[in-house]
């Protein structure tokens, strides 16, 4: 379990957003989020602000972005809050969940009920980032 900040990937980040509840590392075609320990991550208190800032920075609704959550700390997500995400017409090319614990993997399965085919689970940051990059290459090949 390692933060992006302590990996070779950090040098490729184009921007870093730091909030009291988590850190977000922005890359050209994907974002890695690391929520802080014991946060109960909700749309109203957390996600809405992050999504709005990221949408402004990338000048899009996320349709060409992949979001990876690097769950290096235990925290909770309110799965039903995904409905707010869709209500505001935010889209994602993919959503990756890196889980390092059995409980984390079970939570990822629950979240998959709300996002279905766009969610992929991973055991490592490198696997998740390679997946995100491959989704971008798929788009470039289709163009």
Short mmCIF file of N, CA, C and O in Angstrom, two decimals:
data_model
loop_
_atom_site.label_atom_id
_atom_site.label_comp_id
_atom_site.label_asym_id
_atom_site.label_seq_id
_atom_site.Cartn_x
_atom_site.Cartn_y
_atom_site.Cartn_z
N UNK A 1 0.86 -1.18 0.00
CA UNK A 1 0.00 0.00 0.00
C UNK A 1 0.89 1.23 0.00
O UNK A 1 1.57 1.51 0.97
N UNK A 2 0.84 1.91 -1.12
CA UNK A 2 1.72 3.06 -1.25
C UNK A 2 0.97 4.21 -1.91
O UNK A 2 0.23 4.02 -2.86
N UNK A 3 1.19 5.39 -1.39
CA UNK A 3 0.60 6.58 -1.98
C UNK A 3 1.27 6.87 -3.32
O UNK A 3 2.46 6.60 -3.52
N UNK A 4 0.51 7.44 -4.23
CA UNK A 4 1.05 7.84 -5.52
C UNK A 4 2.28 8.73 -5.32
O UNK A 4 3.26 8.65 -6.05
N UNK A 5 2.19 9.57 -4.30
CA UNK A 5 3.26 10.53 -4.03
C UNK A 5 4.62 9.84 -3.81
O UNK A 5 5.66 10.45 -4.03
N UNK A 6 4.61 8.59 -3.39
CA UNK A 6 5.84 7.85 -3.11
C UNK A 6 6.21 6.87 -4.21
O UNK A 6 6.94 5.91 -3.97
N UNK A 7 5.70 7.08 -5.42
CA UNK A 7 5.98 6.18 -6.54
C UNK A 7 6.57 6.96 -7.72
O UNK A 7 6.55 8.20 -7.74
N UNK A 8 7.01 6.21 -8.71
CA UNK A 8 7.54 6.85 -9.92
C UNK A 8 6.45 7.57 -10.71
O UNK A 8 6.74 8.44 -11.53
N UNK A 9 5.19 7.21 -10.47
CA UNK A 9 4.08 7.82 -11.21
C UNK A 9 3.89 9.30 -10.85
O UNK A 9 3.42 10.08 -11.66
N UNK A 10 4.26 9.66 -9.64
CA UNK A 10 4.03 11.02 -9.14
C UNK A 10 4.66 12.07 -10.06
O UNK A 10 4.07 13.13 -10.27
N UNK A 11 5.81 11.78 -10.63
CA UNK A 11 6.49 12.75 -11.49
C UNK A 11 5.68 13.08 -12.74
O UNK A 11 5.90 14.11 -13.38
N UNK A 12 4.74 12.21 -13.12
CA UNK A 12 3.91 12.45 -14.30
C UNK A 12 2.60 13.17 -14.00
O UNK A 12 1.86 13.49 -14.92
N UNK A 13 2.33 13.40 -12.71
CA UNK A 13 1.09 14.11 -12.35
C UNK A 13 1.17 15.54 -12.84
O UNK A 13 2.19 16.21 -12.70
N UNK A 14 0.08 16.00 -13.45
CA UNK A 14 0.07 17.39 -13.94
C UNK A 14 -0.45 18.36 -12.89
O UNK A 14 -0.23 19.56 -12.99
N UNK A 15 -1.14 17.83 -11.89
CA UNK A 15 -1.64 18.67 -10.80
C UNK A 15 -2.01 17.77 -9.62
O UNK A 15 -2.32 16.60 -9.80
N UNK A 16 -1.98 18.37 -8.44
CA UNK A 16 -2.37 17.67 -7.23
C UNK A 16 -3.39 18.55 -6.49
O UNK A 16 -3.16 19.74 -6.31
N UNK A 17 -4.50 17.93 -6.13
CA UNK A 17 -5.53 18.64 -5.36
C UNK A 17 -5.55 18.04 -3.96
O UNK A 17 -5.68 16.83 -3.81
N UNK A 18 -5.43 18.91 -2.96
CA UNK A 18 -5.41 18.44 -1.58
C UNK A 18 -6.58 19.03 -0.82
O UNK A 18 -6.77 20.24 -0.82
N UNK A 19 -7.37 18.15 -0.23
CA UNK A 19 -8.51 18.53 0.60
C UNK A 19 -8.30 17.94 1.99
O UNK A 19 -7.48 17.04 2.17
N UNK A 20 -9.06 18.39 2.94
CA UNK A 20 -8.94 17.85 4.31
C UNK A 20 -9.30 16.37 4.36
O UNK A 20 -8.86 15.64 5.24
N UNK A 21 -10.07 15.89 3.39
CA UNK A 21 -10.56 14.51 3.38
C UNK A 21 -9.85 13.61 2.36
O UNK A 21 -10.12 12.42 2.31
N UNK A 22 -8.95 14.17 1.54
CA UNK A 22 -8.27 13.32 0.58
C UNK A 22 -7.40 14.10 -0.39
O UNK A 22 -7.48 15.33 -0.48
N UNK A 23 -6.56 13.36 -1.08
CA UNK A 23 -5.66 13.94 -2.08
C UNK A 23 -5.97 13.32 -3.44
O UNK A 23 -6.25 12.12 -3.54
N UNK A 24 -5.90 14.14 -4.48
CA UNK A 24 -6.22 13.70 -5.83
C UNK A 24 -5.08 14.10 -6.76
O UNK A 24 -4.67 15.25 -6.78
N UNK A 25 -4.59 13.11 -7.48
CA UNK A 25 -3.46 13.31 -8.38
C UNK A 25 -3.98 13.24 -9.81
O UNK A 25 -4.52 12.22 -10.23
N UNK A 26 -3.82 14.34 -10.54
CA UNK A 26 -4.37 14.45 -11.88
C UNK A 26 -3.29 14.18 -12.91
O UNK A 26 -2.20 14.76 -12.86
N UNK A 27 -3.61 13.29 -13.82
CA UNK A 27 -2.73 12.93 -14.93
C UNK A 27 -3.46 13.31 -16.22
O UNK A 27 -4.60 13.76 -16.18
N UNK A 28 -2.84 13.11 -17.34
CA UNK A 28 -3.44 13.53 -18.60
C UNK A 28 -4.80 12.89 -18.85
O UNK A 28 -5.75 13.57 -19.24
N UNK A 29 -4.93 11.59 -18.62
CA UNK A 29 -6.18 10.90 -18.95
C UNK A 29 -6.80 10.14 -17.78
O UNK A 29 -7.78 9.43 -17.97
N UNK A 30 -6.22 10.29 -16.60
CA UNK A 30 -6.78 9.61 -15.43
C UNK A 30 -6.46 10.38 -14.16
O UNK A 30 -5.60 11.27 -14.15
N UNK A 31 -7.17 10.05 -13.11
CA UNK A 31 -7.03 10.67 -11.80
C UNK A 31 -6.91 9.56 -10.77
O UNK A 31 -7.62 8.56 -10.85
N UNK A 32 -6.01 9.75 -9.82
CA UNK A 32 -5.89 8.81 -8.71
C UNK A 32 -6.28 9.56 -7.44
O UNK A 32 -5.70 10.60 -7.12
N UNK A 33 -7.31 9.05 -6.75
CA UNK A 33 -7.75 9.65 -5.50
C UNK A 33 -7.35 8.78 -4.31
O UNK A 33 -7.39 7.55 -4.39
N UNK A 34 -6.95 9.44 -3.24
CA UNK A 34 -6.60 8.75 -2.00
C UNK A 34 -7.33 9.44 -0.86
O UNK A 34 -6.97 10.55 -0.45
N UNK A 35 -8.40 8.81 -0.41
CA UNK A 35 -9.23 9.36 0.65
C UNK A 35 -8.56 9.06 2.00
O UNK A 35 -8.00 7.99 2.19
N UNK A 36 -8.66 10.01 2.91
CA UNK A 36 -7.99 9.86 4.20
C UNK A 36 -8.73 8.90 5.13
O UNK A 36 -9.91 8.59 4.94
N UNK A 37 -8.01 8.46 6.12
CA UNK A 37 -8.48 7.45 7.07
C UNK A 37 -9.77 7.88 7.78
O UNK A 37 -9.91 9.02 8.23
N UNK A 38 -10.70 6.94 7.86
CA UNK A 38 -11.96 7.04 8.60
C UNK A 38 -12.95 8.08 8.06
O UNK A 38 -13.93 8.42 8.73
N UNK A 39 -12.74 8.58 6.87
CA UNK A 39 -13.69 9.51 6.25
C UNK A 39 -14.91 8.71 5.80
O UNK A 39 -14.79 7.58 5.33
N UNK A 40 -16.09 9.29 5.96
CA UNK A 40 -17.30 8.74 5.36
C UNK A 40 -17.55 9.63 4.14
O UNK A 40 -18.05 10.74 4.26
N UNK A 41 -17.14 9.14 2.98
CA UNK A 41 -17.12 9.92 1.74
C UNK A 41 -18.53 10.01 1.17
O UNK A 41 -19.11 9.00 0.78
N UNK A 42 -19.07 11.22 1.10
CA UNK A 42 -20.42 11.43 0.58
C UNK A 42 -20.38 12.40 -0.59
O UNK A 42 -19.41 13.14 -0.78
N UNK A 43 -21.45 12.39 -1.36
CA UNK A 43 -21.57 13.32 -2.49
C UNK A 43 -21.59 14.76 -1.99
O UNK A 43 -20.80 15.59 -2.43
N UNK A 44 -22.46 15.05 -1.04
CA UNK A 44 -22.68 16.42 -0.58
C UNK A 44 -21.43 17.01 0.08
O UNK A 44 -21.07 18.15 -0.20
N UNK A 45 -20.80 16.25 0.94
CA UNK A 45 -19.69 16.80 1.72
C UNK A 45 -18.33 16.71 1.04
O UNK A 45 -17.40 17.40 1.45
N UNK A 46 -18.20 15.86 0.03
CA UNK A 46 -16.88 15.63 -0.55
C UNK A 46 -16.88 15.56 -2.08
O UNK A 46 -16.21 16.36 -2.72
N UNK A 47 -17.57 14.59 -2.62
CA UNK A 47 -17.47 14.28 -4.05
C UNK A 47 -17.91 15.44 -4.95
O UNK A 47 -17.26 15.70 -5.97
N UNK A 48 -18.97 16.13 -4.59
CA UNK A 48 -19.47 17.20 -5.46
C UNK A 48 -18.40 18.26 -5.70
O UNK A 48 -18.17 18.67 -6.84
N UNK A 49 -17.71 18.69 -4.65
CA UNK A 49 -16.68 19.72 -4.80
C UNK A 49 -15.52 19.23 -5.66
O UNK A 49 -15.01 19.95 -6.52
N UNK A 50 -15.09 17.99 -5.44
CA UNK A 50 -13.99 17.42 -6.20
C UNK A 50 -14.38 17.31 -7.67
O UNK A 50 -13.63 17.72 -8.56
N UNK A 51 -15.55 16.77 -7.93
CA UNK A 51 -16.00 16.56 -9.31
C UNK A 51 -16.11 17.90 -10.04
O UNK A 51 -15.68 18.02 -11.19
N UNK A 52 -16.67 18.91 -9.38
CA UNK A 52 -16.81 20.21 -10.03
C UNK A 52 -15.45 20.83 -10.35
O UNK A 52 -15.25 21.37 -11.43
N UNK A 53 -14.50 20.72 -9.42
CA UNK A 53 -13.18 21.29 -9.68
C UNK A 53 -12.47 20.54 -10.80
O UNK A 53 -11.87 21.15 -11.69
N UNK A 54 -12.56 19.23 -10.79
CA UNK A 54 -11.92 18.44 -11.83
C UNK A 54 -12.56 18.69 -13.19
O UNK A 54 -11.88 18.82 -14.20
N UNK A 55 -13.89 18.80 -13.23
CA UNK A 55 -14.58 19.10 -14.49
C UNK A 55 -14.11 20.44 -15.06
O UNK A 55 -13.91 20.56 -16.27
N UNK A 56 -13.92 21.42 -14.20
CA UNK A 56 -13.42 22.72 -14.65
C UNK A 56 -11.98 22.62 -15.16
O UNK A 56 -11.64 23.18 -16.20
N UNK A 57 -11.14 21.91 -14.43
CA UNK A 57 -9.73 21.79 -14.82
C UNK A 57 -9.54 21.06 -16.14
O UNK A 57 -8.71 21.43 -16.96
N UNK A 58 -10.32 20.00 -16.34
CA UNK A 58 -10.21 19.22 -17.58
C UNK A 58 -11.14 19.74 -18.67
O UNK A 58 -11.10 19.26 -19.79
N UNK A 59 -12.00 20.67 -18.32
CA UNK A 59 -12.96 21.26 -19.25
C UNK A 59 -13.82 20.19 -19.94
O UNK A 59 -13.97 20.17 -21.16
N UNK A 60 -14.34 19.28 -19.13
CA UNK A 60 -15.21 18.23 -19.64
C UNK A 60 -15.98 17.60 -18.48
O UNK A 60 -15.70 17.87 -17.33
N UNK A 61 -16.92 16.73 -18.81
CA UNK A 61 -17.71 16.06 -17.79
C UNK A 61 -17.11 14.72 -17.35
O UNK A 61 -17.75 13.95 -16.66
N UNK A 62 -15.89 14.42 -17.76
CA UNK A 62 -15.22 13.20 -17.35
C UNK A 62 -15.30 12.06 -18.34
O UNK A 62 -14.73 11.01 -18.12
N UNK A 63 -15.98 12.26 -19.45
CA UNK A 63 -16.22 11.16 -20.39
C UNK A 63 -14.94 10.53 -20.94
O UNK A 63 -14.94 9.38 -21.35
N UNK A 64 -13.83 11.27 -20.93
CA UNK A 64 -12.57 10.73 -21.41
C UNK A 64 -11.59 10.45 -20.27
O UNK A 64 -10.39 10.25 -20.51
N UNK A 65 -12.08 10.47 -19.04
CA UNK A 65 -11.22 10.27 -17.88
C UNK A 65 -11.51 8.94 -17.18
O UNK A 65 -12.63 8.46 -17.18
N UNK A 66 -10.47 8.42 -16.57
CA UNK A 66 -10.59 7.23 -15.72
C UNK A 66 -10.29 7.69 -14.30
O UNK A 66 -9.33 8.43 -14.08
N UNK A 67 -11.12 7.28 -13.36
CA UNK A 67 -10.87 7.58 -11.95
C UNK A 67 -10.42 6.31 -11.25
O UNK A 67 -11.07 5.26 -11.38
N UNK A 68 -9.32 6.41 -10.54
CA UNK A 68 -8.80 5.29 -9.76
C UNK A 68 -8.80 5.70 -8.30
O UNK A 68 -8.26 6.75 -7.95
N UNK A 69 -9.41 4.90 -7.46
CA UNK A 69 -9.33 5.15 -6.03
C UNK A 69 -8.31 4.19 -5.45
O UNK A 69 -8.43 2.98 -5.57
N UNK A 70 -7.26 4.76 -4.89
CA UNK A 70 -6.17 4.00 -4.28
C UNK A 70 -6.47 3.93 -2.78
O UNK A 70 -6.15 4.84 -2.03
N UNK A 71 -7.07 2.85 -2.36
CA UNK A 71 -7.56 2.73 -0.99
C UNK A 71 -6.46 2.30 -0.02
O UNK A 71 -6.47 1.20 0.50
N UNK A 72 -5.54 3.23 0.22
CA UNK A 72 -4.45 2.95 1.14
C UNK A 72 -4.86 3.17 2.59
O UNK A 72 -4.15 2.76 3.50
N UNK A 73 -6.01 3.83 2.80
CA UNK A 73 -6.54 4.05 4.14
C UNK A 73 -7.96 3.49 4.21
O UNK A 73 -8.69 3.55 3.22
N UNK A 74 -8.36 3.01 5.39
CA UNK A 74 -9.75 2.57 5.52
C UNK A 74 -10.69 3.78 5.59
O UNK A 74 -10.44 4.73 6.34
N UNK A 75 -11.72 3.76 4.77
CA UNK A 75 -12.75 4.80 4.78
C UNK A 75 -14.03 4.21 4.23
O UNK A 75 -14.03 3.10 3.71
N UNK A 76 -15.11 4.95 4.34
CA UNK A 76 -16.40 4.46 3.88
C UNK A 76 -16.91 5.32 2.74
O UNK A 76 -16.64 6.51 2.68
N UNK A 77 -17.64 4.68 1.85
CA UNK A 77 -18.29 5.37 0.73
C UNK A 77 -19.78 5.11 0.86
O UNK A 77 -20.19 4.02 1.25
N UNK A 78 -20.58 6.09 0.54
CA UNK A 78 -22.03 5.90 0.52
C UNK A 78 -22.38 5.52 -0.93
O UNK A 78 -22.44 6.39 -1.80
N UNK A 79 -22.55 4.21 -1.21
CA UNK A 79 -22.74 3.76 -2.59
C UNK A 79 -23.92 4.42 -3.29
O UNK A 79 -23.85 4.71 -4.48
N UNK A 80 -24.99 4.67 -2.58
CA UNK A 80 -26.17 5.27 -3.21
C UNK A 80 -25.88 6.69 -3.71
O UNK A 80 -26.61 7.22 -4.55
N UNK A 81 -24.81 7.31 -3.23
CA UNK A 81 -24.46 8.65 -3.70
C UNK A 81 -24.01 8.66 -5.15
O UNK A 81 -23.92 9.70 -5.78
N UNK A 82 -23.71 7.46 -5.73
CA UNK A 82 -23.39 7.41 -7.16
C UNK A 82 -24.56 7.94 -7.98
O UNK A 82 -24.36 8.48 -9.07
N UNK A 83 -25.77 7.83 -7.47
CA UNK A 83 -26.93 8.34 -8.19
C UNK A 83 -26.82 9.85 -8.42
O UNK A 83 -27.25 10.36 -9.45
N UNK A 84 -26.25 10.57 -7.44
CA UNK A 84 -26.05 12.01 -7.61
C UNK A 84 -25.07 12.29 -8.75
O UNK A 84 -25.24 13.22 -9.52
N UNK A 85 -24.05 11.47 -8.83
CA UNK A 85 -23.05 11.60 -9.87
C UNK A 85 -23.72 11.55 -11.25
O UNK A 85 -23.49 12.39 -12.11
N UNK A 86 -24.60 10.57 -11.43
CA UNK A 86 -25.30 10.43 -12.71
C UNK A 86 -26.34 11.53 -12.91
O UNK A 86 -26.54 12.00 -14.02
N UNK A 87 -26.98 11.95 -11.85
CA UNK A 87 -28.00 13.01 -11.93
C UNK A 87 -27.41 14.29 -12.51
O UNK A 87 -28.07 15.01 -13.25
N UNK A 88 -26.16 14.58 -12.17
CA UNK A 88 -25.51 15.79 -12.66
C UNK A 88 -24.81 15.58 -14.00
O UNK A 88 -24.03 16.41 -14.44
N UNK A 89 -25.05 14.44 -14.63
CA UNK A 89 -24.53 14.12 -15.97
C UNK A 89 -23.01 14.03 -16.04
O UNK A 89 -22.43 14.34 -17.07
N UNK A 90 -22.38 13.63 -14.95
CA UNK A 90 -20.94 13.38 -15.01
C UNK A 90 -20.75 11.96 -15.50
O UNK A 90 -21.45 11.04 -15.10
N UNK A 91 -19.80 11.79 -16.37
CA UNK A 91 -19.53 10.48 -16.95
C UNK A 91 -18.07 10.14 -16.69
O UNK A 91 -17.25 11.02 -16.50
N UNK A 92 -17.76 8.87 -16.69
CA UNK A 92 -16.38 8.42 -16.58
C UNK A 92 -16.14 7.35 -17.64
O UNK A 92 -17.03 6.57 -17.93
N UNK A 93 -14.93 7.33 -18.16
CA UNK A 93 -14.57 6.27 -19.09
C UNK A 93 -14.40 4.95 -18.33
O UNK A 93 -14.68 3.88 -18.85
N UNK A 94 -13.94 5.05 -17.08
CA UNK A 94 -13.77 3.87 -16.25
C UNK A 94 -13.52 4.26 -14.81
O UNK A 94 -13.15 5.40 -14.52
N UNK A 95 -13.74 3.31 -13.92
CA UNK A 95 -13.55 3.53 -12.49
C UNK A 95 -12.80 2.35 -11.92
O UNK A 95 -13.28 1.22 -11.98
N UNK A 96 -11.59 2.59 -11.45
CA UNK A 96 -10.77 1.52 -10.89
C UNK A 96 -10.69 1.61 -9.39
O UNK A 96 -10.54 2.70 -8.84
N UNK A 97 -10.78 0.48 -8.74
CA UNK A 97 -10.69 0.43 -7.28
C UNK A 97 -9.51 -0.47 -6.91
O UNK A 97 -9.49 -1.65 -7.27
N UNK A 98 -8.56 0.11 -6.21
CA UNK A 98 -7.43 -0.67 -5.70
C UNK A 98 -7.72 -0.98 -4.24
O UNK A 98 -7.79 -0.07 -3.41
N UNK A 99 -7.93 -2.24 -3.95
CA UNK A 99 -8.24 -2.68 -2.59
C UNK A 99 -7.11 -3.56 -2.08
O UNK A 99 -6.64 -4.44 -2.79
N UNK A 100 -6.74 -3.32 -0.84
CA UNK A 100 -5.64 -4.07 -0.25
C UNK A 100 -6.10 -5.01 0.86
O UNK A 100 -5.30 -5.74 1.41
N UNK A 101 -7.40 -4.98 1.17
CA UNK A 101 -7.93 -5.83 2.24
C UNK A 101 -9.15 -6.59 1.75
O UNK A 101 -9.78 -6.22 0.75
N UNK A 102 -9.50 -7.63 2.47
CA UNK A 102 -10.69 -8.42 2.13
C UNK A 102 -11.95 -7.55 2.22
O UNK A 102 -12.81 -7.58 1.35
N UNK A 103 -12.04 -6.73 3.27
CA UNK A 103 -13.19 -5.84 3.43
C UNK A 103 -13.27 -4.84 2.27
O UNK A 103 -14.34 -4.57 1.75
N UNK A 104 -12.12 -4.35 1.85
CA UNK A 104 -12.09 -3.42 0.72
C UNK A 104 -12.59 -4.05 -0.56
O UNK A 104 -13.30 -3.43 -1.35
N UNK A 105 -12.25 -5.31 -0.77
CA UNK A 105 -12.71 -6.02 -1.97
C UNK A 105 -14.22 -6.24 -1.93
O UNK A 105 -14.91 -6.13 -2.94
N UNK A 106 -14.76 -6.52 -0.73
CA UNK A 106 -16.21 -6.67 -0.60
C UNK A 106 -16.92 -5.34 -0.87
O UNK A 106 -17.97 -5.31 -1.52
N UNK A 107 -16.36 -4.25 -0.36
CA UNK A 107 -16.95 -2.93 -0.62
C UNK A 107 -16.94 -2.61 -2.12
O UNK A 107 -17.88 -2.02 -2.64
N UNK A 108 -15.87 -2.99 -2.81
CA UNK A 108 -15.78 -2.76 -4.25
C UNK A 108 -16.89 -3.51 -4.98
O UNK A 108 -17.47 -3.00 -5.94
N UNK A 109 -17.18 -4.72 -4.52
CA UNK A 109 -18.27 -5.50 -5.14
C UNK A 109 -19.60 -4.78 -4.97
O UNK A 109 -20.42 -4.75 -5.89
N UNK A 110 -19.82 -4.18 -3.81
CA UNK A 110 -21.06 -3.43 -3.56
C UNK A 110 -21.14 -2.22 -4.49
O UNK A 110 -22.18 -1.96 -5.09
N UNK A 111 -20.04 -1.50 -4.63
CA UNK A 111 -20.03 -0.33 -5.51
C UNK A 111 -20.29 -0.72 -6.97
O UNK A 111 -20.90 0.04 -7.72
N UNK A 112 -19.86 -1.90 -7.34
CA UNK A 112 -20.05 -2.36 -8.72
C UNK A 112 -21.53 -2.46 -9.06
O UNK A 112 -21.92 -2.34 -10.22
N UNK A 113 -22.36 -2.66 -8.07
CA UNK A 113 -23.81 -2.70 -8.31
C UNK A 113 -24.32 -1.38 -8.86
O UNK A 113 -25.31 -1.33 -9.57
N UNK A 114 -23.63 -0.28 -8.53
CA UNK A 114 -24.08 1.05 -8.95
C UNK A 114 -23.41 1.52 -10.24
O UNK A 114 -23.94 2.37 -10.93
N UNK A 115 -22.25 0.99 -10.59
CA UNK A 115 -21.53 1.44 -11.78
C UNK A 115 -21.45 0.36 -12.85
O UNK A 115 -21.07 0.64 -13.98
N UNK A 116 -21.70 -0.85 -12.50
CA UNK A 116 -21.68 -2.01 -13.39
C UNK A 116 -20.40 -2.15 -14.20
O UNK A 116 -19.34 -2.29 -13.65
N UNK A 117 -20.48 -2.08 -15.51
CA UNK A 117 -19.37 -2.46 -16.37
C UNK A 117 -18.16 -1.53 -16.32
O UNK A 117 -17.09 -1.90 -16.77
N UNK A 118 -18.31 -0.33 -15.82
CA UNK A 118 -17.19 0.60 -15.82
C UNK A 118 -16.21 0.36 -14.67
O UNK A 118 -15.13 0.93 -14.65
N UNK A 119 -16.56 -0.46 -13.71
CA UNK A 119 -15.69 -0.69 -12.55
C UNK A 119 -14.77 -1.88 -12.78
O UNK A 119 -15.20 -2.93 -13.26
N UNK A 120 -13.50 -1.68 -12.42
CA UNK A 120 -12.51 -2.75 -12.42
C UNK A 120 -11.84 -2.74 -11.05
O UNK A 120 -11.55 -1.68 -10.51
N UNK A 121 -11.58 -3.90 -10.51
CA UNK A 121 -10.90 -4.02 -9.22
C UNK A 121 -9.45 -4.43 -9.46
O UNK A 121 -9.15 -5.21 -10.36
N UNK A 122 -8.57 -3.91 -8.61
CA UNK A 122 -7.14 -4.18 -8.73
C UNK A 122 -6.53 -4.42 -7.36
O UNK A 122 -7.06 -3.98 -6.34
N UNK A 123 -5.37 -5.10 -7.38
CA UNK A 123 -4.60 -5.33 -6.16
C UNK A 123 -3.39 -4.42 -6.06
O UNK A 123 -2.73 -4.39 -5.03
N UNK A 124 -3.09 -3.69 -7.16
CA UNK A 124 -1.90 -2.84 -7.13
C UNK A 124 -2.13 -1.56 -7.95
O UNK A 124 -2.91 -1.55 -8.90
N UNK A 125 -1.40 -0.55 -7.57
CA UNK A 125 -1.47 0.74 -8.26
C UNK A 125 -0.97 0.61 -9.69
O UNK A 125 -1.58 1.15 -10.61
N UNK A 126 0.09 -0.11 -9.89
CA UNK A 126 0.65 -0.25 -11.25
C UNK A 126 -0.35 -0.92 -12.20
O UNK A 126 -0.51 -0.49 -13.34
N UNK A 127 -1.06 -1.94 -11.73
CA UNK A 127 -2.05 -2.60 -12.58
C UNK A 127 -3.19 -1.64 -12.94
O UNK A 127 -3.65 -1.60 -14.08
N UNK A 128 -3.63 -0.85 -11.96
CA UNK A 128 -4.73 0.09 -12.20
C UNK A 128 -4.31 1.18 -13.19
O UNK A 128 -5.06 1.54 -14.10
N UNK A 129 -3.10 1.69 -13.04
CA UNK A 129 -2.63 2.75 -13.94
C UNK A 129 -2.42 2.19 -15.36
O UNK A 129 -2.78 2.85 -16.34
N UNK A 130 -1.89 1.00 -15.46
CA UNK A 130 -1.75 0.39 -16.79
C UNK A 130 -3.10 0.21 -17.47
O UNK A 130 -3.26 0.43 -18.68
N UNK A 131 -4.11 -0.20 -16.70
CA UNK A 131 -5.47 -0.33 -17.22
C UNK A 131 -6.00 1.02 -17.70
O UNK A 131 -6.55 1.13 -18.80
N UNK A 132 -5.82 2.06 -16.87
CA UNK A 132 -6.29 3.40 -17.25
C UNK A 132 -5.62 3.87 -18.54
O UNK A 132 -6.28 4.41 -19.44
N UNK A 133 -4.34 3.64 -18.65
CA UNK A 133 -3.61 4.03 -19.87
C UNK A 133 -4.10 3.23 -21.07
O UNK A 133 -4.20 3.77 -22.18
N UNK A 134 -4.42 1.96 -20.87
CA UNK A 134 -4.90 1.14 -21.99
C UNK A 134 -6.26 1.64 -22.49
O UNK A 134 -6.54 1.58 -23.68
N UNK A 135 -7.10 2.13 -21.61
CA UNK A 135 -8.39 2.69 -22.03
C UNK A 135 -8.18 3.92 -22.89
O UNK A 135 -8.90 4.14 -23.86
N UNK A 136 -7.20 4.72 -22.57
CA UNK A 136 -6.89 5.91 -23.37
C UNK A 136 -6.35 5.52 -24.73
O UNK A 136 -6.69 6.13 -25.74
N UNK A 137 -5.51 4.50 -24.78
CA UNK A 137 -4.96 4.03 -26.05
C UNK A 137 -6.05 3.46 -26.94
O UNK A 137 -6.03 3.64 -28.14
N UNK A 138 -7.05 2.81 -26.33
CA UNK A 138 -8.18 2.27 -27.09
C UNK A 138 -8.91 3.40 -27.78
O UNK A 138 -9.27 3.30 -28.95
N UNK A 139 -9.09 4.51 -27.08
CA UNK A 139 -9.77 5.66 -27.67
C UNK A 139 -8.96 6.24 -28.82
O UNK A 139 -9.50 6.55 -29.87
N UNK A 140 -7.65 6.36 -28.64
CA UNK A 140 -6.79 6.90 -29.68
C UNK A 140 -6.80 6.02 -30.92
O UNK A 140 -6.80 6.51 -32.05
N UNK A 141 -6.81 4.71 -30.74
CA UNK A 141 -6.83 3.77 -31.86
C UNK A 141 -8.12 3.87 -32.65
O UNK A 141 -8.11 3.69 -33.86
N UNK A 142 -9.21 4.15 -31.96
CA UNK A 142 -10.52 4.23 -32.62
C UNK A 142 -10.67 5.53 -33.41
O UNK A 142 -11.50 5.62 -34.29
N UNK A 143 -9.87 6.53 -33.09
CA UNK A 143 -9.99 7.84 -33.74
C UNK A 143 -9.45 7.83 -35.15
O UNK A 143 -8.76 7.04 -35.63
#
